[in-house]
Amino acid sequence: EAGVAQSPRYKIIEKRQSVAFWCNPISGHATLYWYQQILGQGPKLLIQFQNNGVVDDSQLPKDRFSAERLKGVDSTLKIQPAKLEDSAVYLCASSPSGPPTDTQYFGPGTRLTVL
Amino acid sequence: GENVEQHPSTLSVQEGDSAVIKCTYSDSASNYFPWYKQELGKRPQLIIDIRSNVGEKKDQRIAVTLNKTAKHFSLHITETQPEDSAVYFCAGGNEKLTFGTGTRLTIIP
């Protein structure tokens, strides 16, 4: 079965610019997650979708980050405007169903560098 | 919210020896504890997980133990091989997962 797909794999932008990341989960997976992984740290959950509804976005910096999951399949994560501290790998993950007590499968990530 | 602490941050073991990584958690409601392996520049991959109704789980050279009373869980890798070198993350949660800060494991040939 195909894994979680993400694009682009790498992105370099200047601070205050905007950027968008795309994720295509494993077919049939109801739950989709966006994580931020800063170098040397573990992944931090930004937002969790169940189908096309938001389950948890308590750690999403809503003044600059936004995410959507149209039709309960693909998802996009946007940063506008970017700050230096947003430099990180953005990981998308999906799981077959409900709460996270279900195996999460990660995509390859998008490495963002903000200059 | 949940807080997961992981130790040690780096670990070097001789090939063939065992490696143990420990994590503690704060939320007694947490009921799911996966372990992920992440090689340099690659995605995290699940290697083993345990749920709170189980005390120990084993898969070939890898085992995980859970002590709910003490709120800690550990990863044990036996007969280590060079390909075990990677960063290992523990995680815990109920409605969502909180990850530890990672352990860089190096296997010395």
Coordinates of N, CA and C in Angstrom, one line a residue:
Chain A
E1 N 0.9 -1.2 0.0 CA 0.0 0.0 0.0 C 0.9 1.2 0.0
A2 N 0.4 2.3 -0.7 CA 1.2 3.5 -0.8 C 1.2 4.2 0.6
G3 N 2.3 4.8 0.9 CA 2.5 5.5 2.2 C 1.9 6.9 2.1
V4 N 2.2 7.7 3.2 CA 1.8 9.1 3.3 C 2.7 9.9 2.4
A5 N 2.1 10.7 1.5 CA 2.9 11.5 0.6 C 2.9 13.0 1.1
Q6 N 4.0 13.6 0.9 CA 4.1 15.1 1.3 C 4.9 15.8 0.2
S7 N 4.6 17.0 0.0 CA 5.3 17.9 -0.9 C 5.2 19.3 -0.5
P8 N 6.2 20.2 -0.8 CA 7.5 19.7 -1.3 C 8.3 19.0 -0.2
R9 N 9.5 18.5 -0.6 CA 10.4 17.9 0.4 C 11.2 18.9 1.1
Y10 N 11.6 20.0 0.4 CA 12.4 21.0 0.9 C 11.9 22.4 0.5
K11 N 12.0 23.4 1.4 CA 11.6 24.7 1.0 C 12.4 25.7 1.8
I12 N 12.9 26.7 1.1 CA 13.7 27.8 1.7 C 13.0 29.1 1.4
I13 N 12.7 29.9 2.4 CA 12.0 31.1 2.2 C 12.6 32.2 3.1
E14 N 12.3 33.4 2.8 CA 12.7 34.5 3.6 C 11.7 34.7 4.7
K15 N 12.1 35.3 5.9 CA 11.1 35.6 6.9 C 10.1 36.6 6.4
R16 N 8.9 36.4 6.9 CA 7.7 37.2 6.5 C 7.1 36.7 5.2
Q17 N 7.7 35.8 4.5 CA 7.0 35.2 3.4 C 6.0 34.2 3.8
S18 N 5.2 33.7 2.9 CA 4.3 32.6 3.2 C 4.7 31.3 2.5
V19 N 4.2 30.2 3.0 CA 4.6 28.9 2.5 C 3.4 28.0 2.8
A20 N 3.3 27.0 1.9 CA 2.2 26.0 2.1 C 2.8 24.6 1.8
F21 N 2.3 23.6 2.6 CA 2.7 22.3 2.5 C 1.5 21.4 2.2
W22 N 1.7 20.3 1.5 CA 0.6 19.4 1.1 C 0.8 18.0 1.6
C23 N -0.2 17.4 2.0 CA -0.2 16.0 2.5 C -1.3 15.2 1.9
N24 N -0.9 14.0 1.4 CA -1.9 13.0 1.0 C -1.8 11.8 1.9
P25 N -2.8 11.5 2.7 CA -2.7 10.4 3.7 C -2.8 9.0 3.0
I26 N -2.6 8.0 3.7 CA -2.9 6.6 3.2 C -4.4 6.5 2.9
S27 N -4.7 5.9 1.8 CA -6.1 5.8 1.3 C -7.0 5.1 2.4
G28 N -8.1 5.8 2.7 CA -9.0 5.2 3.7 C -8.7 5.6 5.1
H29 N -7.6 6.3 5.4 CA -7.3 6.7 6.8 C -8.2 7.9 7.1
A30 N -8.9 7.8 8.3 CA -9.8 8.9 8.7 C -9.1 10.0 9.4
T31 N -8.0 9.7 10.1 CA -7.4 10.7 10.9 C -6.1 11.2 10.3
L32 N -5.9 12.5 10.3 CA -4.7 13.1 9.8 C -4.1 14.1 10.8
Y33 N -2.7 14.0 10.9 CA -2.0 14.9 11.9 C -0.9 15.7 11.2
W34 N -0.7 16.9 11.7 CA 0.5 17.7 11.3 C 1.3 17.9 12.5
Y35 N 2.6 17.5 12.4 CA 3.6 17.7 13.5 C 4.7 18.7 13.0
Q36 N 5.2 19.4 14.0 CA 6.4 20.2 13.8 C 7.6 19.5 14.5
Q37 N 8.7 19.2 13.8 CA 9.8 18.6 14.5 C 11.0 19.6 14.3
I38 N 11.4 20.2 15.4 CA 12.5 21.1 15.4 C 13.8 20.2 15.6
L39 N 14.9 20.6 15.0 CA 16.1 19.8 15.0 C 16.5 19.4 16.4
G40 N 16.6 18.1 16.7 CA 17.1 17.6 18.0 C 15.9 17.4 19.0
Q41 N 14.7 17.6 18.5 CA 13.5 17.4 19.4 C 12.6 16.4 18.8
G42 N 11.6 16.0 19.6 CA 10.6 15.1 19.1 C 9.5 15.8 18.4
P43 N 8.7 15.1 17.6 CA 7.6 15.8 16.9 C 6.6 16.4 17.9
K44 N 6.1 17.6 17.6 CA 5.1 18.2 18.4 C 3.8 18.4 17.5
L45 N 2.7 17.9 18.1 CA 1.4 17.9 17.3 C 1.0 19.4 17.2
L46 N 0.7 19.7 15.9 CA 0.1 21.0 15.6 C -1.4 21.0 15.5
I47 N -1.9 20.0 14.7 CA -3.3 19.9 14.5 C -3.7 18.5 14.1
Q48 N -4.9 18.1 14.5 CA -5.4 16.7 14.2 C -6.8 16.8 13.6
F49 N -6.9 16.2 12.5 CA -8.2 16.1 11.8 C -8.8 14.7 11.9
Q50 N -10.1 14.7 12.1 CA -10.9 13.4 12.0 C -11.8 13.6 10.8
N51 N -11.6 12.9 9.7 CA -12.2 13.2 8.5 C -11.9 14.6 8.1
N52 N -12.9 15.5 8.0 CA -12.5 16.9 7.6 C -12.8 17.8 8.8
G53 N -13.0 17.3 10.0 CA -13.2 18.1 11.2 C -12.0 18.2 12.0
V54 N -11.8 19.3 12.7 CA -10.6 19.5 13.6 C -10.9 18.9 14.9
V55 N -10.0 18.0 15.4 CA -10.2 17.4 16.7 C -9.4 18.1 17.8
D56 N -8.2 18.5 17.4 CA -7.3 19.2 18.3 C -6.4 20.2 17.5
D57 N -6.4 21.4 17.9 CA -5.5 22.4 17.3 C -4.9 23.3 18.4
S58 N -4.8 22.8 19.6 CA -4.5 23.6 20.8 C -3.0 24.1 20.7
Q59 N -2.2 23.4 19.9 CA -0.8 23.9 19.9 C -0.4 24.5 18.5
L60 N -1.5 24.8 17.8 CA -1.3 25.5 16.5 C -1.2 27.0 16.7
P61 N -0.1 27.7 16.3 CA -0.1 29.2 16.4 C -1.0 29.8 15.4
K62 N -2.2 30.0 15.8 CA -3.3 30.4 14.9 C -3.1 31.8 14.3
D63 N -2.2 32.6 14.9 CA -2.0 33.9 14.3 C -1.3 33.8 13.0
R64 N -0.6 32.7 12.8 CA 0.2 32.6 11.5 C 0.1 31.3 10.8
F65 N -0.4 30.3 11.5 CA -0.5 28.9 10.9 C -2.0 28.7 10.7
S66 N -2.3 28.0 9.5 CA -3.6 27.5 9.3 C -3.6 26.2 8.5
A67 N -4.6 25.4 8.7 CA -4.6 24.1 8.0 C -6.0 23.8 7.7
E68 N -6.2 23.0 6.6 CA -7.5 22.6 6.2 C -7.4 21.2 5.6
R69 N -8.5 20.5 5.7 CA -8.5 19.1 5.1 C -9.9 19.0 4.3
L70 N -9.8 19.3 3.1 CA -11.0 19.3 2.2 C -11.4 17.9 1.9
K71 N -12.7 17.7 1.9 CA -13.3 16.4 1.6 C -12.7 15.2 2.4
G72 N -12.1 15.5 3.5 CA -11.6 14.5 4.4 C -10.5 13.6 3.8
V73 N -9.7 14.2 2.8 CA -8.6 13.4 2.3 C -7.3 14.2 2.4
D74 N -6.9 14.9 1.3 CA -5.7 15.7 1.4 C -5.8 16.9 2.4
S75 N -4.6 17.3 2.8 CA -4.6 18.4 3.7 C -3.5 19.4 3.3
T76 N -3.7 20.7 3.6 CA -2.6 21.7 3.4 C -2.4 22.4 4.7
L77 N -1.1 22.7 5.0 CA -0.7 23.5 6.2 C 0.0 24.8 5.6
K78 N -0.5 25.9 6.1 CA 0.1 27.2 5.6 C 0.7 28.0 6.8
I79 N 1.8 28.7 6.5 CA 2.4 29.6 7.4 C 2.4 31.0 6.7
Q80 N 1.9 32.0 7.4 CA 1.9 33.3 6.9 C 1.7 34.4 8.0
P81 N 2.7 35.2 8.2 CA 4.0 35.2 7.7 C 5.0 34.3 8.4
A82 N 6.0 33.8 7.8 CA 7.0 32.9 8.5 C 8.0 33.7 9.3
K83 N 8.4 33.0 10.4 CA 9.4 33.6 11.3 C 10.6 32.6 11.3
L84 N 11.7 33.1 11.8 CA 12.9 32.3 11.8 C 12.7 31.0 12.6
E85 N 12.0 31.1 13.7 CA 11.8 30.0 14.6 C 10.9 28.9 14.0
D86 N 10.3 29.2 12.8 CA 9.5 28.2 12.1 C 10.3 27.2 11.4
S87 N 11.6 27.4 11.3 CA 12.5 26.4 10.6 C 12.4 25.1 11.3
A88 N 12.0 24.1 10.6 CA 11.8 22.8 11.2 C 11.4 21.8 10.1
V89 N 11.2 20.5 10.4 CA 10.6 19.6 9.5 C 9.1 19.4 9.9
Y90 N 8.3 19.6 8.9 CA 6.8 19.4 9.1 C 6.4 18.0 8.6
L91 N 6.0 17.3 9.6 CA 5.6 15.9 9.3 C 4.1 15.7 9.3
C92 N 3.6 15.0 8.3 CA 2.2 14.6 8.2 C 2.1 13.2 8.6
A93 N 1.1 12.8 9.3 CA 0.8 11.4 9.6 C -0.6 11.1 9.5
S94 N -0.9 9.8 9.3 CA -2.3 9.4 9.2 C -2.5 8.1 10.0
S95 N -3.7 7.8 10.4 CA -4.1 6.6 11.1 C -5.5 6.2 10.6
P96 N -5.7 4.9 10.7 CA -7.0 4.3 10.1 C -8.3 4.9 10.7
S97 N -8.3 5.2 12.0 CA -9.5 5.6 12.6 C -9.2 6.5 13.8
G98 N -10.1 6.6 14.6 CA -10.2 7.4 15.8 C -9.0 7.9 16.5
P99 N -9.1 8.1 17.8 CA -8.0 8.7 18.6 C -6.7 8.0 18.4
P100 N -5.7 8.6 18.9 CA -4.3 8.2 18.5 C -3.9 6.9 19.0
T101 N -4.8 6.1 19.7 CA -4.4 4.8 20.1 C -4.5 3.9 19.0
D102 N -4.1 4.3 17.8 CA -4.2 3.6 16.6 C -2.9 4.0 15.9
T103 N -2.2 3.1 15.2 CA -0.9 3.3 14.7 C -0.9 4.5 13.7
Q104 N 0.1 5.4 14.0 CA 0.2 6.6 13.1 C 1.3 6.3 12.1
Y105 N 1.1 6.5 10.8 CA 2.1 6.3 9.8 C 2.5 7.7 9.3
F106 N 3.8 7.9 9.3 CA 4.4 9.2 9.0 C 4.8 9.3 7.5
G107 N 4.6 10.6 7.0 CA 5.2 10.9 5.7 C 6.7 11.2 5.8
P108 N 7.3 11.5 4.7 CA 8.8 11.8 4.7 C 9.1 13.2 5.2
G109 N 8.1 14.1 5.4 CA 8.3 15.4 5.9 C 8.7 16.4 4.9
T110 N 8.5 17.7 5.2 CA 9.0 18.9 4.5 C 9.9 19.6 5.4
R111 N 11.1 19.8 4.9 CA 12.1 20.5 5.7 C 12.1 22.0 5.3
L112 N 11.6 22.8 6.2 CA 11.5 24.3 6.0 C 12.7 25.0 6.6
T113 N 13.3 25.9 5.8 CA 14.4 26.8 6.3 C 13.9 28.2 6.1
V114 N 13.8 29.0 7.1 CA 13.4 30.4 7.1 C 14.7 31.2 7.3
L115 N 15.0 32.0 6.3 CA 16.2 32.9 6.4 C 15.9 34.3 6.8
Chain B
G1 N -1.7 19.2 30.4 CA -1.5 18.2 29.3 C -0.4 17.2 29.7
E2 N -0.2 16.2 28.8 CA 0.8 15.2 29.0 C 2.2 15.7 28.9
N3 N 3.1 15.2 29.7 CA 4.5 15.5 29.6 C 5.3 14.2 29.6
V4 N 6.1 14.0 28.6 CA 6.9 12.8 28.4 C 8.3 13.1 28.5
E5 N 9.1 12.5 29.4 CA 10.5 12.7 29.5 C 11.2 11.4 29.1
Q6 N 12.3 11.6 28.4 CA 13.1 10.5 27.9 C 14.5 10.5 28.2
H7 N 15.1 9.4 28.6 CA 16.5 9.3 29.0 C 17.1 8.0 28.6
P8 N 18.4 8.0 28.2 CA 19.3 9.1 28.1 C 19.1 9.8 26.7
S9 N 19.7 10.9 26.5 CA 19.6 11.6 25.2 C 20.6 11.0 24.2
T10 N 21.7 10.4 24.7 CA 22.6 9.7 23.8 C 23.0 8.4 24.5
L11 N 23.2 7.3 23.7 CA 23.6 6.0 24.2 C 24.4 5.3 23.2
S12 N 25.6 4.8 23.7 CA 26.5 4.1 22.8 C 26.7 2.7 23.4
V13 N 26.5 1.7 22.6 CA 26.7 0.3 23.1 C 27.4 -0.5 22.1
Q14 N 28.2 -1.5 22.7 CA 28.9 -2.4 21.8 C 28.0 -3.3 21.1
E15 N 28.3 -3.6 19.8 CA 27.5 -4.5 19.0 C 27.3 -5.8 19.8
G16 N 26.1 -6.3 19.8 CA 25.8 -7.5 20.5 C 25.3 -7.3 21.9
D17 N 25.6 -6.2 22.5 CA 25.1 -5.9 23.9 C 23.6 -5.4 23.8
S18 N 23.1 -5.2 25.0 CA 21.7 -4.7 25.1 C 21.6 -3.2 25.3
A19 N 20.5 -2.6 24.8 CA 20.3 -1.1 25.0 C 19.0 -0.9 25.7
V20 N 18.9 0.0 26.6 CA 17.7 0.3 27.3 C 17.4 1.8 27.3
I21 N 16.2 2.2 26.9 CA 15.8 3.6 26.9 C 14.6 3.7 27.7
K22 N 14.6 4.8 28.6 CA 13.5 4.9 29.6 C 12.7 6.2 29.3
C23 N 11.4 6.1 29.6 CA 10.5 7.3 29.5 C 9.6 7.3 30.7
T24 N 9.3 8.5 31.1 CA 8.2 8.7 32.1 C 7.1 9.6 31.6
Y25 N 5.9 9.5 32.1 CA 4.8 10.3 31.6 C 4.1 10.8 32.9
S26 N 3.3 11.9 32.6 CA 2.7 12.5 33.8 C 1.2 12.3 33.9
D27 N 0.5 12.0 32.8 CA -1.0 11.9 32.7 C -1.4 10.5 33.0
S28 N -2.1 10.2 34.1 CA -2.5 8.9 34.4 C -3.5 8.4 33.4
A29 N -4.1 9.3 32.6 CA -5.1 8.9 31.7 C -4.5 8.3 30.4
S30 N -3.2 8.5 30.2 CA -2.6 8.0 29.0 C -2.7 6.5 28.9
N31 N -3.0 6.0 27.7 CA -3.2 4.6 27.6 C -2.5 3.9 26.4
Y32 N -1.7 4.7 25.7 CA -1.1 4.2 24.5 C 0.3 4.7 24.4
F33 N 1.3 3.8 24.2 CA 2.7 4.2 24.3 C 3.5 3.5 23.2
P34 N 3.6 4.2 22.1 CA 4.4 3.7 20.9 C 5.9 4.1 21.0
W35 N 6.7 3.4 20.3 CA 8.1 3.7 20.2 C 8.4 3.9 18.7
Y36 N 9.1 5.0 18.3 CA 9.4 5.2 16.9 C 10.9 5.2 16.7
K37 N 11.4 4.7 15.6 CA 12.8 4.8 15.2 C 12.9 5.8 14.0
Q38 N 13.8 6.7 14.1 CA 14.0 7.7 13.0 C 15.5 7.7 12.6
E39 N 15.7 7.2 11.4 CA 17.1 7.3 10.8 C 17.3 8.7 10.2
L40 N 18.5 9.1 10.1 CA 18.9 10.4 9.7 C 18.2 10.8 8.3
G41 N 17.4 11.9 8.4 CA 16.7 12.4 7.2 C 15.5 11.6 6.8
K42 N 15.1 10.6 7.6 CA 14.0 9.8 7.2 C 12.8 10.0 8.1
R43 N 11.7 9.4 7.8 CA 10.5 9.5 8.6 C 10.5 8.6 9.8
P44 N 9.8 9.0 10.9 CA 9.7 8.1 12.0 C 8.9 6.9 11.7
Q45 N 9.4 5.7 12.1 CA 8.7 4.5 11.9 C 8.4 3.8 13.2
L46 N 7.2 3.3 13.3 CA 6.8 2.6 14.5 C 7.6 1.2 14.6
I47 N 8.1 1.0 15.8 CA 8.8 -0.3 15.9 C 8.1 -1.2 16.9
I48 N 7.4 -0.6 17.9 CA 6.6 -1.4 18.8 C 5.8 -0.5 19.6
D49 N 4.6 -1.0 20.1 CA 3.8 -0.1 20.9 C 3.1 -1.0 22.0
I50 N 2.6 -0.3 23.1 CA 2.0 -1.1 24.2 C 0.8 -0.3 24.7
R51 N -0.2 -1.0 25.1 CA -1.4 -0.3 25.6 C -1.4 -0.6 27.1
S52 N -2.2 0.2 27.9 CA -2.1 0.3 29.3 C -2.7 -1.0 30.0
N53 N -3.3 -1.8 29.2 CA -3.8 -3.1 29.8 C -2.8 -4.2 29.7
V54 N -1.6 -3.9 29.3 CA -0.5 -4.9 29.1 C 0.7 -4.4 29.8
G55 N 1.5 -5.3 30.5 CA 2.7 -4.9 31.2 C 4.0 -5.0 30.3
E56 N 3.9 -5.9 29.4 CA 5.1 -6.2 28.6 C 4.7 -6.7 27.2
K57 N 5.5 -6.3 26.2 CA 5.3 -6.8 24.9 C 6.6 -7.0 24.2
K58 N 6.8 -8.1 23.5 CA 8.0 -8.4 22.8 C 7.9 -8.7 21.4
D59 N 8.8 -8.3 20.6 CA 8.8 -8.6 19.1 C 10.3 -8.9 18.7
Q60 N 10.6 -10.1 18.7 CA 12.0 -10.6 18.3 C 13.0 -9.9 19.3
R61 N 13.9 -9.0 18.8 CA 14.9 -8.5 19.7 C 14.5 -7.2 20.5
I62 N 13.2 -6.8 20.2 CA 12.7 -5.6 20.8 C 11.6 -5.9 21.8
A63 N 11.7 -5.3 23.0 CA 10.6 -5.4 24.0 C 10.3 -4.1 24.6
V64 N 9.1 -3.9 25.1 CA 8.7 -2.7 25.8 C 8.0 -3.2 27.1
T65 N 8.3 -2.5 28.2 CA 7.7 -2.7 29.5 C 7.0 -1.5 30.0
L66 N 5.9 -1.6 30.6 CA 5.1 -0.5 31.1 C 4.8 -0.7 32.6
N67 N 5.1 0.3 33.4 CA 4.7 0.3 34.8 C 3.7 1.5 35.0
K68 N 2.5 1.2 35.1 CA 1.4 2.2 35.2 C 1.5 2.9 36.5
T69 N 1.8 2.2 37.6 CA 1.9 2.8 38.9 C 2.9 3.9 39.0
A70 N 4.1 3.5 38.4 CA 5.2 4.5 38.5 C 5.2 5.4 37.3
K71 N 4.3 5.2 36.3 CA 4.2 6.0 35.1 C 5.5 6.0 34.3
H72 N 6.1 4.9 34.1 CA 7.2 4.8 33.2 C 7.2 3.6 32.3
F73 N 7.8 3.7 31.2 CA 7.9 2.6 30.2 C 9.3 2.6 29.6
S74 N 9.7 1.5 29.2 CA 11.1 1.3 28.7 C 11.1 0.5 27.4
L75 N 12.1 0.8 26.6 CA 12.4 0.0 25.4 C 13.7 -0.7 25.6
H76 N 13.6 -2.0 25.3 CA 14.8 -2.9 25.4 C 15.1 -3.5 24.1
I77 N 16.4 -3.3 23.7 CA 16.9 -3.9 22.4 C 18.0 -4.9 22.8
T78 N 17.8 -6.1 22.4 CA 18.9 -7.1 22.7 C 19.7 -7.4 21.5
E79 N 20.9 -8.0 21.7 CA 21.7 -8.4 20.6 C 21.8 -7.3 19.5
T80 N 22.2 -6.1 19.9 CA 22.2 -4.9 19.1 C 23.1 -5.1 17.8
Q81 N 22.6 -4.5 16.7 CA 23.3 -4.6 15.4 C 23.6 -3.2 14.9
P82 N 24.5 -3.0 14.0 CA 24.8 -1.7 13.5 C 23.6 -1.0 12.9
E83 N 22.7 -1.7 12.3 CA 21.5 -1.1 11.7 C 20.5 -0.6 12.8
D84 N 20.7 -0.9 14.1 CA 19.9 -0.4 15.1 C 20.3 1.1 15.4
S85 N 21.4 1.6 14.9 CA 21.8 3.0 15.1 C 20.8 3.9 14.5
A86 N 20.2 4.8 15.3 CA 19.2 5.7 14.9 C 18.8 6.6 16.1
V87 N 17.8 7.4 15.9 CA 17.2 8.2 17.0 C 15.9 7.5 17.4
Y88 N 15.7 7.2 18.6 CA 14.4 6.5 19.1 C 13.6 7.5 19.9
F89 N 12.3 7.6 19.6 CA 11.4 8.4 20.3 C 10.3 7.6 21.0
C90 N 10.1 7.9 22.3 CA 8.9 7.3 22.9 C 7.8 8.3 22.8
A91 N 6.6 7.9 23.0 CA 5.4 8.8 23.0 C 4.3 8.2 23.9
G92 N 3.5 9.1 24.4 CA 2.4 8.6 25.2 C 1.2 9.5 25.0
G93 N 0.0 8.9 25.3 CA -1.2 9.8 25.2 C -2.5 9.0 25.3
N94 N -3.5 9.8 25.2 CA -4.9 9.2 25.2 C -5.6 9.8 24.0
E95 N -6.0 11.0 24.0 CA -6.6 11.6 22.9 C -5.6 12.1 21.8
K96 N -4.4 12.4 22.3 CA -3.3 12.8 21.3 C -2.0 12.3 21.9
L97 N -1.0 12.2 21.0 CA 0.3 11.7 21.5 C 1.3 12.9 21.8
T98 N 2.0 12.7 22.9 CA 3.1 13.6 23.2 C 4.4 12.8 23.1
F99 N 5.4 13.4 22.4 CA 6.6 12.6 22.1 C 7.7 13.1 23.1
G100 N 8.6 12.1 23.4 CA 9.8 12.5 24.1 C 10.8 13.2 23.2
T101 N 11.9 13.6 23.8 CA 12.9 14.4 23.1 C 13.9 13.5 22.3
G102 N 13.8 12.2 22.4 CA 14.6 11.3 21.6 C 15.9 10.9 22.2
T103 N 16.3 9.7 21.8 CA 17.6 9.1 22.3 C 18.4 8.7 21.0
R104 N 19.6 9.3 20.9 CA 20.4 8.9 19.8 C 21.2 7.6 20.2
L105 N 20.9 6.5 19.6 CA 21.6 5.2 19.9 C 22.7 5.0 18.8
T106 N 23.9 4.7 19.3 CA 25.0 4.4 18.4 C 25.5 3.0 18.7
I107 N 25.5 2.1 17.8 CA 26.1 0.8 18.0 C 27.5 0.7 17.5
I108 N 28.4 0.4 18.4 CA 29.8 0.4 18.1 C 30.2 -1.0 17.6
P109 N 30.7 -1.1 16.3 CA 31.0 -2.5 15.8 C 32.2 -3.1 16.5

